[in-house]
């Protein structure tokens, strides 16, 4: 079956992004396909590569990034939600004349249309709220 | 074509879920048939006479009026959610269809994709 996930919760505050990750990993273990993982609302903070958790805790953004890289999965961050919350890629950072960008590797900024597209293409769209 | 049901369940201002649900409705309307359901505290989003100036947050309730131009014609409100909060249809900024819990169950059943905010 083809799945997509929508993640609304910020990491380290809510379990939702951990649950989404574990669900995604298990989907692949069971032979399903993941079309896209879409980060909306506070979920955009999952893409912040500047997070520094204590050494005995998981680095959530880099865990997403390795998972996506190893399994060739699209991680899409809603651009409007991300800009509001200060999650920028290189081109947005230049456009708004900021001094840095902070999006983790393997995440891309794109529009909310990508969430709707994920709903259309996938057999199941599963939401992980806050 | 898959139909989408977007459910908005939280009051305005306390969180940005309501505003971002509305953005999702407008975006979805460009691609698919979409229905919108106000449920639980979500009914407060379309209450008349909102004044968010004093908390310096933008009042987005006028945006609901443009939904019809975006071809979002199926707009529903839960009758029990209104009743539990002492509201009636007359308190709302929008012309909506007030529906029973049984109809809500039917909406959940008949729409291919359900997004809840």
Coordinates of C-alpha atoms in Angstrom, one line a residue:
Chain A
X1 CA 0.0 0.0 0.0
X2 CA 1.2 3.6 -0.6
X3 CA 1.3 5.7 2.5
X4 CA 1.9 9.4 3.2
X5 CA 2.3 11.0 6.6
X6 CA 1.5 14.5 7.9
X7 CA 3.3 15.6 11.0
X8 CA 2.0 18.6 13.0
X9 CA 3.8 18.3 16.3
X10 CA 7.2 19.9 17.2
X11 CA 10.0 17.6 18.3
X12 CA 11.0 17.3 22.0
X13 CA 7.6 18.7 23.1
X14 CA 5.2 16.2 21.6
X15 CA 5.7 12.5 20.9
X16 CA 4.0 12.8 17.5
X17 CA 7.1 13.2 15.5
X18 CA 8.7 10.2 17.2
X19 CA 5.5 8.2 16.6
X20 CA 5.5 9.3 12.9
X21 CA 9.2 8.1 12.6
X22 CA 8.5 4.7 14.2
X23 CA 5.4 4.3 12.1
X24 CA 7.3 5.2 8.9
X25 CA 10.1 2.7 9.7
X26 CA 7.6 0.0 10.4
X27 CA 5.7 0.7 7.1
X28 CA 8.9 0.0 5.2
X29 CA 9.6 -3.1 7.3
X30 CA 6.2 -4.5 6.4
X31 CA 6.8 -3.8 2.7
X32 CA 4.7 -0.7 2.2
X33 CA 5.7 2.3 0.2
X34 CA 6.0 5.9 1.5
X35 CA 5.1 8.5 -1.0
X36 CA 5.8 11.6 1.1
X37 CA 6.2 12.8 4.6
X38 CA 4.8 16.4 5.0
X39 CA 5.6 18.7 7.9
X40 CA 3.0 21.3 8.7
X41 CA 2.2 23.6 11.6
X42 CA 4.8 23.2 14.4
X43 CA 6.0 20.0 12.6
X44 CA 8.2 22.2 10.6
X45 CA 10.6 22.4 13.6
X46 CA 11.5 18.7 12.8
X47 CA 13.6 20.2 9.9
X48 CA 15.7 22.5 12.0
X49 CA 19.3 21.2 11.8
X50 CA 20.5 23.6 14.5
X51 CA 18.9 21.6 17.3
X52 CA 21.3 20.3 19.9
X53 CA 19.8 17.7 22.2
X54 CA 21.9 16.3 25.1
X55 CA 24.2 13.4 24.1
X56 CA 22.0 10.7 25.6
X57 CA 18.9 11.9 23.5
X58 CA 18.0 11.3 19.9
X59 CA 18.7 14.1 17.4
X60 CA 15.3 14.1 15.7
X61 CA 16.1 16.2 12.7
X62 CA 19.2 14.2 11.7
X63 CA 17.3 10.9 12.4
X64 CA 14.7 12.0 9.8
X65 CA 17.4 13.0 7.4
X66 CA 19.2 9.7 7.5
X67 CA 16.0 7.8 7.2
X68 CA 15.0 9.8 4.2
X69 CA 18.5 9.5 2.6
X70 CA 18.8 5.7 3.1
X71 CA 15.3 5.0 1.9
X72 CA 14.9 7.7 -0.7
X73 CA 11.8 9.3 0.9
X74 CA 10.6 12.8 0.3
X75 CA 10.5 15.0 3.4
X76 CA 8.5 18.2 2.5
X77 CA 8.1 21.2 4.8
X78 CA 5.3 23.6 4.3
X79 CA 7.0 26.8 3.2
X80 CA 4.5 29.3 4.7
X81 CA 4.5 27.5 8.1
X82 CA 8.3 27.3 8.0
X83 CA 9.0 30.9 7.2
X84 CA 6.7 32.0 10.0
X85 CA 8.7 29.8 12.4
X86 CA 12.2 30.6 11.1
X87 CA 13.0 27.4 9.3
X88 CA 14.8 28.5 6.1
X89 CA 16.6 27.0 3.2
X90 CA 19.4 28.8 1.4
X91 CA 17.2 30.5 -1.2
X92 CA 14.6 31.8 1.3
X93 CA 17.4 33.0 3.5
X94 CA 18.8 35.0 0.6
X95 CA 15.4 36.3 -0.5
X96 CA 14.6 37.7 3.0
X97 CA 18.2 38.8 3.6
X98 CA 18.8 36.7 6.7
X99 CA 22.3 35.8 7.8
X100 CA 21.9 32.0 7.8
X101 CA 19.7 29.1 6.9
X102 CA 18.9 26.1 9.0
X103 CA 17.1 23.4 7.1
X104 CA 18.4 19.9 7.6
X105 CA 19.6 17.9 4.6
X106 CA 17.0 15.8 2.7
X107 CA 14.2 18.2 3.7
X108 CA 12.7 20.5 1.1
X109 CA 10.5 23.6 1.5
X110 CA 7.4 23.5 -0.7
X111 CA 3.7 24.5 -0.8
X112 CA 0.7 23.1 1.0
X113 CA -0.4 21.7 -2.3
X114 CA 2.1 18.9 -1.7
X115 CA 0.0 17.7 1.3
X116 CA -3.1 17.7 -0.9
X117 CA -1.2 15.8 -3.6
X118 CA -0.1 13.3 -1.0
X119 CA -3.7 12.7 -0.1
X120 CA -4.7 12.2 -3.7
X121 CA -1.8 9.8 -4.6
X122 CA -1.6 7.7 -1.5
X123 CA -3.9 4.9 -0.4
X124 CA -3.6 6.2 3.2
X125 CA -2.7 9.6 4.6
X126 CA -1.9 9.3 8.3
X127 CA -1.7 12.4 10.5
X128 CA 0.5 12.7 13.6
X129 CA -0.8 15.7 15.5
X130 CA 0.6 17.5 18.5
Chain B
X1 CA -11.7 12.3 -8.0
X2 CA -11.0 11.7 -4.3
X3 CA -13.0 14.0 -2.0
X4 CA -11.5 15.6 1.1
X5 CA -13.1 16.4 4.4
X6 CA -11.3 19.0 6.6
X7 CA -12.3 19.1 10.2
X8 CA -11.4 22.1 12.3
X9 CA -11.8 21.3 16.1
X10 CA -10.1 24.1 18.0
X11 CA -11.0 27.6 19.0
X12 CA -9.4 30.5 17.1
X13 CA -6.4 32.4 18.5
X14 CA -5.4 29.9 21.3
X15 CA -3.5 28.0 18.7
X16 CA -2.9 28.6 15.0
X17 CA -4.6 25.3 14.0
X18 CA -7.8 27.0 12.9
X19 CA -5.9 29.5 10.6
X20 CA -3.8 26.7 9.1
X21 CA -6.8 24.5 8.6
X22 CA -8.4 27.3 6.6
X23 CA -5.2 27.5 4.5
X24 CA -5.5 23.8 3.9
X25 CA -9.2 24.2 2.8
X26 CA -8.3 26.9 0.3
X27 CA -5.4 24.9 -1.1
X28 CA -7.4 21.7 -1.3
X29 CA -10.2 23.5 -3.1
X30 CA -7.9 24.1 -6.1
X31 CA -7.5 20.4 -6.7
X32 CA -10.3 18.3 -5.2
X33 CA -13.9 18.5 -4.0
X34 CA -13.6 19.6 -0.4
X35 CA -16.0 19.7 2.6
X36 CA -15.3 21.7 5.8
X37 CA -16.7 20.6 9.2
X38 CA -16.6 22.8 12.3
X39 CA -16.5 20.4 15.3
X40 CA -16.0 20.8 19.1
X41 CA -14.4 24.2 19.9
X42 CA -13.9 24.7 16.2
X43 CA -17.4 26.2 16.1
X44 CA -16.0 29.3 17.9
X45 CA -14.1 30.2 14.8
X46 CA -17.2 31.3 13.0
X47 CA -18.8 33.1 15.9
X48 CA -20.0 36.6 15.1
X49 CA -18.5 39.7 16.7
X50 CA -14.9 38.6 17.1
X51 CA -12.5 41.3 18.1
X52 CA -8.9 40.1 18.1
X53 CA -7.4 43.6 17.9
X54 CA -7.0 43.8 21.7
X55 CA -4.8 40.7 21.6
X56 CA -2.9 41.9 18.5
X57 CA -3.8 38.8 16.5
X58 CA -5.4 39.0 13.1
X59 CA -9.1 38.1 13.0
X60 CA -9.3 35.6 10.1
X61 CA -13.1 34.9 10.4
X62 CA -13.9 37.2 7.5
X63 CA -11.9 34.9 5.2
X64 CA -14.5 32.2 5.7
X65 CA -16.9 34.4 3.6
X66 CA -14.7 33.8 0.5
X67 CA -15.0 30.0 0.7
X68 CA -17.9 30.0 -1.6
X69 CA -15.8 31.7 -4.3
X70 CA -13.3 28.9 -3.9
X71 CA -16.1 26.4 -4.7
X72 CA -16.2 25.2 -1.1
X73 CA -20.0 24.8 -0.9
X74 CA -20.2 22.0 1.7
X75 CA -19.7 23.7 5.0
X76 CA -21.0 21.9 8.0
X77 CA -21.3 22.6 11.8
X78 CA -21.9 20.0 14.4
X79 CA -25.3 20.6 16.1
X80 CA -24.2 19.0 19.4
X81 CA -21.0 21.1 19.4
X82 CA -23.1 24.3 19.0
X83 CA -25.6 23.2 21.7
X84 CA -22.9 22.3 24.2
X85 CA -21.5 25.8 23.9
X86 CA -24.8 27.6 24.1
X87 CA -24.6 28.7 20.5
X88 CA -27.1 28.7 17.7
X89 CA -27.0 29.2 13.9
X90 CA -27.8 32.9 14.4
X91 CA -24.5 33.4 16.2
X92 CA -22.4 32.4 13.2
X93 CA -20.8 34.5 10.5
X94 CA -21.5 31.9 7.8
X95 CA -24.4 30.3 6.2
X96 CA -23.7 26.7 7.2
X97 CA -25.5 23.4 7.4
X98 CA -26.0 22.3 11.0
X99 CA -25.8 18.5 11.1
X100 CA -26.3 15.6 13.6
X101 CA -23.6 13.3 14.9
X102 CA -25.0 10.6 12.6
X103 CA -24.4 12.8 9.5
X104 CA -20.9 13.5 10.8
X105 CA -20.2 9.7 10.9
X106 CA -21.5 9.5 7.4
X107 CA -19.2 12.3 6.2
X108 CA -16.2 10.5 7.8
X109 CA -17.3 7.4 6.0
X110 CA -17.8 8.9 2.5
X111 CA -14.8 11.1 2.1
X112 CA -11.6 9.5 0.9
X113 CA -9.2 11.8 2.8
X114 CA -9.9 13.3 6.2
X115 CA -7.6 16.0 7.6
X116 CA -8.3 17.0 11.2
X117 CA -6.9 20.2 12.8

